Amino acid sequence: MIARFDYHVPASLDEACALKKEYGNTGIVVAGGSDVYAKMHLGDHLYDHVIDIKKIEDMQGIRWSETEGLSLGAAVTHHEIERHPVIKERYDVLVQGVRTIGSLQVRNRGTIGGNICTAAPSADGIGPLLVLDASCVIHGLGGERTVPLKDFFTGPKQTVLADDEVLVRVTVPTPAPSYGGAYFKYGRRNAMEIALLGISVYLEVADDGKTCSAMRIALGTSAPIPIRAQKTEAYYIGKDLSDRQVVEAASSIILEDASPRNSWRADGEFRRSLLKLLVPRTVRTAYGALTRE
Ligand SMILES: Cc1cc2nc3c(=O)[nH]c(=O)nc-3n(C[C@H](O)[C@H](O)[C@H](O)COP(=O)(O)OP(=O)(O)OC[C@H]3O[C@@H](n4cnc5c(N)ncnc54)[C@H](O)[C@@H]3O)c2cc1C
């Protein structure tokens, strides 16, 4: 049973921000509630005030244009994302990531904004958005600001959001017409599993079809926050991605980017050996998935 709380349904962003500021640590914003209510049920987190933002107009909807790219309302569910025709066609790596979240029921409730704001290193929606170069549109009582997703996380389960701020939308530029993307989640089972490791890759190649011209790699559960593997990315630039040995050689660099820790799910040593094996493998998968015009 959940302990008693007051339930607020603000009609506007400003109202939501004012309530969030007013109630501080005694209140919590919820969107889908899949994370918040589960924790409240367990008695882990108790709040006197729940501020339900899911129906606020500005947080709804998926918009896309070739020039502006993709704009996802923070309250858009994972299931809406995985079914959207343009996202499936142009942002497939995001679909690969959100499809691994929980179960259909969880994806039907859980929102992309909630996934980002949990700031969990294991969150499966974050890595794909990191490699797609997403940004967060944040609303506060003082107005709106945009923060690149890579700068959104400040520490374990901590974000740049101030007391009076909420995430409103996530914007994602249009990827190159020809790119390869892949998400790999390592877990002990195929559903209802928190990632022991999450690897996201976005790559582009030159006209010869094999020389790497852009590489973005994001790692989940490999550091206290979701990260980009910048040294490994730099290694790949200019390399021949059709050469398996060249791709595999990144295994000697990847641990310069990652610092997985011991947890009850898996120890750090195991995660380090997975990273060395699975990052090159995910790069090969992304290369194989290269869309060619
Ligand atoms: C059974 C189960 C399985 C799960 N499996 C996975 C999994 O495989 N992978 C995975 O990544 N996650 C998983 N989750 C976690 C969770 O469902 C997802 O992270 C989901 O996307 C959270 O979205 P939500 O809208 O339900 O968040 P909520 O529970 O509503 O909120 C989560 C956090 O984000 C904050 N928040 C939400 N929206 C905003 C906003 N717009 N602005 C500011 N703060 C906001 C809330 O205050 C809260 O701190 C699982 C959860 C359950 C219960």
Coordinates of C-alpha atoms and ligand atoms in Angstrom, one line a residue:
M1 CA 0.0 0.0 0.0
I2 CA 1.2 3.5 -0.8
A3 CA 1.1 6.1 2.1
R4 CA -1.3 8.9 1.8
F5 CA -0.3 12.0 -0.3
D6 CA -1.9 15.0 -1.9
Y7 CA -2.3 14.7 -5.6
H8 CA -1.9 17.8 -7.8
V9 CA -2.6 18.1 -11.5
P10 CA -1.2 21.4 -12.8
A11 CA -2.7 22.6 -16.1
S12 CA 0.4 24.6 -17.2
L13 CA 4.2 24.4 -17.0
D14 CA 4.4 27.5 -14.8
E15 CA 1.9 25.9 -12.4
A16 CA 3.9 22.7 -12.3
C17 CA 7.1 24.6 -11.7
A18 CA 5.6 26.7 -8.9
L19 CA 4.3 23.5 -7.2
K20 CA 7.6 21.8 -7.6
K21 CA 9.4 24.7 -6.0
E22 CA 6.8 25.1 -3.2
Y23 CA 6.9 21.5 -2.0
G24 CA 10.6 20.9 -2.5
N25 CA 11.7 17.6 -0.9
T26 CA 8.2 16.8 0.3
G27 CA 6.9 16.6 -3.2
I28 CA 7.7 14.7 -6.4
V29 CA 6.9 15.3 -10.0
V30 CA 5.5 12.2 -11.8
A31 CA 4.8 11.6 -15.5
G32 CA 4.1 7.9 -16.1
G33 CA 4.8 7.1 -12.5
S34 CA 6.4 3.7 -13.4
D35 CA 9.5 4.6 -11.4
V36 CA 8.0 6.8 -8.7
Y37 CA 5.0 4.8 -7.7
A38 CA 7.0 1.5 -7.7
K39 CA 9.4 3.1 -5.2
M40 CA 6.6 4.5 -3.1
H41 CA 5.0 1.1 -3.0
L42 CA 8.1 -0.4 -1.6
G43 CA 8.2 2.4 1.0
D44 CA 11.6 3.5 -0.3
H45 CA 10.5 7.1 -1.0
L46 CA 7.6 8.8 0.7
Y47 CA 6.2 12.1 -0.4
D48 CA 3.4 14.3 0.9
H49 CA 2.7 15.8 -2.6
V50 CA 2.6 14.2 -6.0
I51 CA 2.6 16.6 -8.9
D52 CA 1.3 14.9 -12.0
I53 CA 2.6 16.6 -15.2
K54 CA 1.6 14.0 -17.7
K55 CA -1.3 15.9 -19.2
I56 CA 0.3 19.3 -19.7
E57 CA -0.1 20.3 -23.3
D58 CA 3.5 21.4 -23.9
M59 CA 4.8 18.0 -22.9
Q60 CA 2.7 16.1 -25.5
G61 CA 3.4 14.9 -29.0
I62 CA 6.0 13.9 -31.5
R63 CA 7.0 16.4 -34.1
W64 CA 9.4 16.0 -37.0
S65 CA 10.7 17.9 -40.0
E66 CA 13.8 17.3 -42.1
T67 CA 15.2 20.7 -41.2
E68 CA 14.1 20.9 -37.5
G69 CA 14.6 17.3 -36.7
L70 CA 12.7 15.4 -34.0
S71 CA 11.0 16.9 -31.0
L72 CA 9.6 14.5 -28.4
G73 CA 7.3 15.8 -25.7
A74 CA 8.7 14.8 -22.3
A75 CA 5.4 12.9 -21.6
V76 CA 5.6 10.8 -24.8
T77 CA 5.6 7.2 -23.8
H78 CA 8.2 4.6 -24.9
H79 CA 5.4 2.7 -26.7
E80 CA 4.5 5.9 -28.8
I81 CA 8.2 6.1 -29.8
E82 CA 8.6 2.5 -30.8
R83 CA 5.4 2.7 -33.0
H84 CA 6.2 6.1 -34.7
P85 CA 6.9 5.6 -38.4
V86 CA 9.5 8.4 -38.8
I87 CA 11.3 7.4 -35.7
K88 CA 11.4 3.8 -36.8
E89 CA 12.8 4.8 -40.2
R90 CA 15.2 7.6 -39.2
Y91 CA 16.0 7.1 -35.6
D92 CA 16.1 3.3 -35.4
V93 CA 18.7 3.2 -32.6
L94 CA 16.3 5.0 -30.3
V95 CA 13.6 2.4 -31.1
Q96 CA 16.1 -0.4 -30.4
G97 CA 16.8 1.2 -27.0
V98 CA 13.2 1.9 -25.8
R99 CA 12.0 -1.5 -27.0
T100 CA 14.2 -3.1 -24.3
I101 CA 12.5 -1.2 -21.4
G102 CA 10.6 -3.4 -19.0
S103 CA 7.5 -4.8 -20.6
L104 CA 4.7 -3.5 -22.8
Q105 CA 2.9 -2.3 -19.7
V106 CA 5.9 -0.4 -18.5
R107 CA 6.5 1.1 -21.9
N108 CA 2.9 2.1 -22.1
R109 CA 3.2 4.1 -18.9
G110 CA 6.8 5.2 -18.8
T111 CA 7.8 8.4 -20.6
I112 CA 11.0 9.4 -22.3
G113 CA 11.2 12.4 -20.0
G114 CA 10.8 10.2 -16.9
N115 CA 13.5 7.9 -18.3
I116 CA 15.9 10.8 -18.7
C117 CA 15.1 12.4 -15.4
T118 CA 15.6 9.2 -13.3
A119 CA 19.2 9.8 -14.4
A120 CA 19.9 6.1 -13.9
P121 CA 23.1 4.9 -15.5
S122 CA 21.1 1.9 -16.7
A123 CA 18.3 3.9 -18.4
D124 CA 17.8 2.4 -21.9
G125 CA 16.4 5.5 -23.5
I126 CA 19.4 7.7 -22.6
G127 CA 22.3 6.1 -24.5
P128 CA 20.5 6.2 -27.9
L129 CA 19.6 9.8 -27.4
L130 CA 23.2 10.6 -26.4
V131 CA 24.6 9.2 -29.6
L132 CA 21.9 11.0 -31.6
D133 CA 23.1 14.3 -30.1
A134 CA 19.8 15.1 -28.3
S135 CA 19.2 18.2 -26.2
C136 CA 16.8 18.9 -23.3
V137 CA 14.4 21.8 -23.3
I138 CA 13.8 22.8 -19.7
H139 CA 11.1 25.1 -18.4
G140 CA 11.4 27.0 -15.1
L141 CA 9.8 30.0 -13.5
G142 CA 12.5 32.2 -15.0
G143 CA 11.8 30.9 -18.6
E144 CA 13.2 28.3 -20.9
R145 CA 16.7 27.0 -21.5
T146 CA 18.2 24.2 -23.6
V147 CA 20.9 21.9 -22.4
P148 CA 22.7 19.2 -24.4
L149 CA 21.8 15.8 -23.0
K150 CA 25.4 15.0 -22.5
D151 CA 25.6 17.9 -19.9
F152 CA 22.2 17.0 -18.3
F153 CA 23.6 14.6 -15.7
T154 CA 25.6 16.0 -12.8
G155 CA 26.1 12.9 -10.6
P156 CA 24.4 9.6 -9.7
K157 CA 20.7 10.2 -10.2
Q158 CA 21.4 13.9 -10.2
T159 CA 20.5 16.4 -13.0
V160 CA 20.9 20.1 -13.8
L161 CA 17.2 20.6 -13.1
A162 CA 16.7 23.4 -10.5
D163 CA 13.9 23.3 -7.8
D164 CA 11.5 25.1 -10.1
E165 CA 12.3 23.3 -13.4
V166 CA 10.9 20.5 -15.4
L167 CA 11.9 18.8 -18.6
V168 CA 9.5 19.8 -21.4
R169 CA 10.8 18.3 -24.6
V170 CA 13.8 16.5 -26.1
T171 CA 15.1 17.6 -29.5
V172 CA 17.1 15.4 -31.8
P173 CA 18.7 16.6 -35.0
T174 CA 18.0 14.8 -38.2
P175 CA 20.7 12.1 -38.6
A176 CA 22.8 11.8 -41.8
P177 CA 20.9 10.1 -44.6
S178 CA 23.4 7.2 -44.4
Y179 CA 24.4 6.1 -40.9
G180 CA 24.6 3.0 -38.9
G181 CA 23.0 2.7 -35.4
A182 CA 22.9 -0.1 -32.8
Y183 CA 21.8 -0.5 -29.2
F184 CA 23.0 -3.5 -27.2
K185 CA 21.6 -4.3 -23.8
Y186 CA 23.3 -6.9 -21.8
G187 CA 21.1 -8.5 -19.1
R188 CA 20.4 -11.9 -17.8
R189 CA 17.0 -12.2 -19.5
N190 CA 15.2 -10.6 -22.4
A191 CA 12.4 -8.7 -20.6
M192 CA 11.9 -6.9 -17.3
E193 CA 15.6 -6.6 -16.9
I194 CA 17.7 -3.6 -15.8
A195 CA 20.8 -3.3 -18.0
L196 CA 24.0 -4.7 -16.7
L197 CA 25.5 -2.9 -19.6
G198 CA 24.0 -0.7 -22.3
I199 CA 26.0 0.2 -25.4
S200 CA 24.7 2.7 -28.1
V201 CA 26.5 3.4 -31.3
Y202 CA 26.0 5.9 -34.1
L203 CA 28.4 5.9 -37.0
E204 CA 28.9 7.4 -40.5
V205 CA 31.4 6.4 -43.2
A206 CA 33.0 8.2 -46.1
D207 CA 32.1 7.7 -49.8
D208 CA 34.2 4.5 -50.0
G209 CA 31.6 2.9 -47.7
K210 CA 34.1 1.8 -45.0
T211 CA 36.2 4.7 -43.7
C212 CA 34.7 6.0 -40.4
S213 CA 33.9 9.7 -40.6
A214 CA 31.7 10.0 -37.5
M215 CA 31.5 7.8 -34.4
R216 CA 29.5 8.4 -31.3
I217 CA 29.4 5.7 -28.5
A218 CA 27.4 6.0 -25.3
L219 CA 27.8 3.6 -22.3
G220 CA 25.2 2.8 -19.7
T221 CA 26.0 1.2 -16.3
S222 CA 29.7 1.9 -17.0
A223 CA 30.2 4.9 -14.9
P224 CA 28.1 6.8 -12.2
I225 CA 26.2 8.6 -15.0
P226 CA 25.5 7.7 -18.6
I227 CA 28.6 8.7 -20.6
R228 CA 30.0 9.1 -24.1
A229 CA 33.2 7.0 -24.8
Q230 CA 35.2 9.9 -26.3
K231 CA 38.6 8.2 -26.5
T232 CA 37.2 5.2 -28.2
E233 CA 35.2 7.4 -30.6
A234 CA 38.4 9.2 -31.5
Y235 CA 40.2 5.9 -32.1
Y236 CA 37.6 4.9 -34.7
I237 CA 37.7 8.1 -36.8
G238 CA 39.5 7.4 -40.1
K239 CA 39.7 3.7 -39.5
D240 CA 38.5 1.0 -41.9
L241 CA 35.3 -0.3 -40.3
S242 CA 35.2 -3.3 -42.7
D243 CA 38.4 -4.6 -41.1
R244 CA 37.3 -6.8 -38.2
Q245 CA 40.8 -6.6 -36.5
V246 CA 40.8 -2.8 -36.6
V247 CA 37.3 -2.7 -35.1
E248 CA 38.2 -5.2 -32.3
A249 CA 41.4 -3.3 -31.4
A250 CA 39.3 -0.7 -29.6
S251 CA 38.9 -3.2 -26.8
S252 CA 42.3 -2.0 -25.5
I253 CA 41.0 1.6 -25.3
I254 CA 37.5 1.3 -24.0
L255 CA 38.5 1.0 -20.4
E256 CA 40.1 4.5 -20.6
D257 CA 36.5 5.8 -21.0
A258 CA 34.6 3.6 -18.6
S259 CA 34.8 2.9 -14.8
P260 CA 32.1 0.3 -14.0
R261 CA 31.7 -0.4 -10.4
N262 CA 30.8 -3.5 -8.3
S263 CA 27.1 -3.8 -7.6
W264 CA 24.8 -6.5 -6.5
R265 CA 23.9 -7.1 -10.1
A266 CA 27.4 -7.7 -11.4
D267 CA 31.0 -6.9 -10.3
G268 CA 33.1 -4.3 -12.0
E269 CA 35.6 -6.9 -13.4
F270 CA 32.8 -8.7 -15.2
R271 CA 31.5 -5.5 -16.7
R272 CA 35.0 -4.5 -17.8
S273 CA 35.4 -7.8 -19.7
L274 CA 31.9 -7.3 -21.2
L275 CA 32.8 -3.8 -22.4
K276 CA 36.0 -5.0 -24.2
L277 CA 34.0 -7.7 -25.9
L278 CA 30.7 -5.9 -26.6
V279 CA 31.7 -2.4 -27.7
P280 CA 33.5 -3.6 -30.9
R281 CA 30.7 -6.0 -31.5
T282 CA 28.1 -3.3 -31.3
V283 CA 30.2 -1.1 -33.7
R284 CA 30.2 -4.0 -36.1
T285 CA 26.4 -4.4 -35.8
A286 CA 26.0 -0.6 -36.4
Y287 CA 28.3 -0.9 -39.5
G288 CA 26.2 -3.8 -40.7
A289 CA 23.1 -1.7 -40.3
L290 CA 24.4 1.2 -42.3
T291 CA 21.6 2.6 -44.4
R292 CA 22.7 3.1 -48.0
E293 CA 20.9 5.4 -50.3
Ligands
LIG1 C1 8.9 -3.3 -13.7 C2 9.8 -2.1 -14.2 C3 10.7 -2.4 -15.2 C4 11.5 -1.4 -15.7 N1 12.4 -1.6 -16.6 C5 13.2 -0.7 -17.1 C6 14.1 -0.9 -18.2 O1 14.3 -2.1 -18.6 N2 14.9 0.1 -18.6 C7 14.8 1.4 -18.1 O2 15.5 2.3 -18.6 N3 13.9 1.7 -17.2 C8 13.1 0.7 -16.6 N4 12.2 1.0 -15.6 C9 12.2 2.3 -15.1 C10 11.1 3.3 -15.6 O3 9.9 2.6 -16.0 C11 11.6 4.1 -16.8 O4 12.7 4.8 -16.5 C12 10.5 5.1 -17.3 O5 10.9 5.6 -18.5 C13 10.3 6.2 -16.3 O6 9.3 7.1 -16.9 P1 8.0 7.6 -16.0 O7 7.3 8.6 -16.9 O8 7.2 6.4 -15.6 O9 8.8 8.3 -14.8 P2 8.2 8.7 -13.4 O10 8.1 7.5 -12.5 O11 7.0 9.5 -13.6 O12 9.4 9.7 -12.9 C14 10.7 9.2 -12.8 C15 11.6 10.4 -12.3 O13 11.7 11.4 -13.3 C16 11.1 12.6 -12.7 N5 10.4 13.2 -13.9 C17 9.5 12.6 -14.7 N6 9.2 13.4 -15.7 C18 9.8 14.6 -15.5 C19 9.8 15.8 -16.2 N7 9.2 16.0 -17.4 N8 10.6 16.8 -15.7 C20 11.2 16.7 -14.5 N9 11.3 15.5 -13.8 C21 10.6 14.5 -14.3 C22 10.3 12.2 -11.5 O14 10.2 13.3 -10.6 C23 11.1 11.0 -11.0 O15 12.2 11.4 -10.3 C24 11.4 0.0 -15.1 C25 10.4 0.2 -14.1 C26 9.6 -0.8 -13.7 C27 8.6 -0.5 -12.6

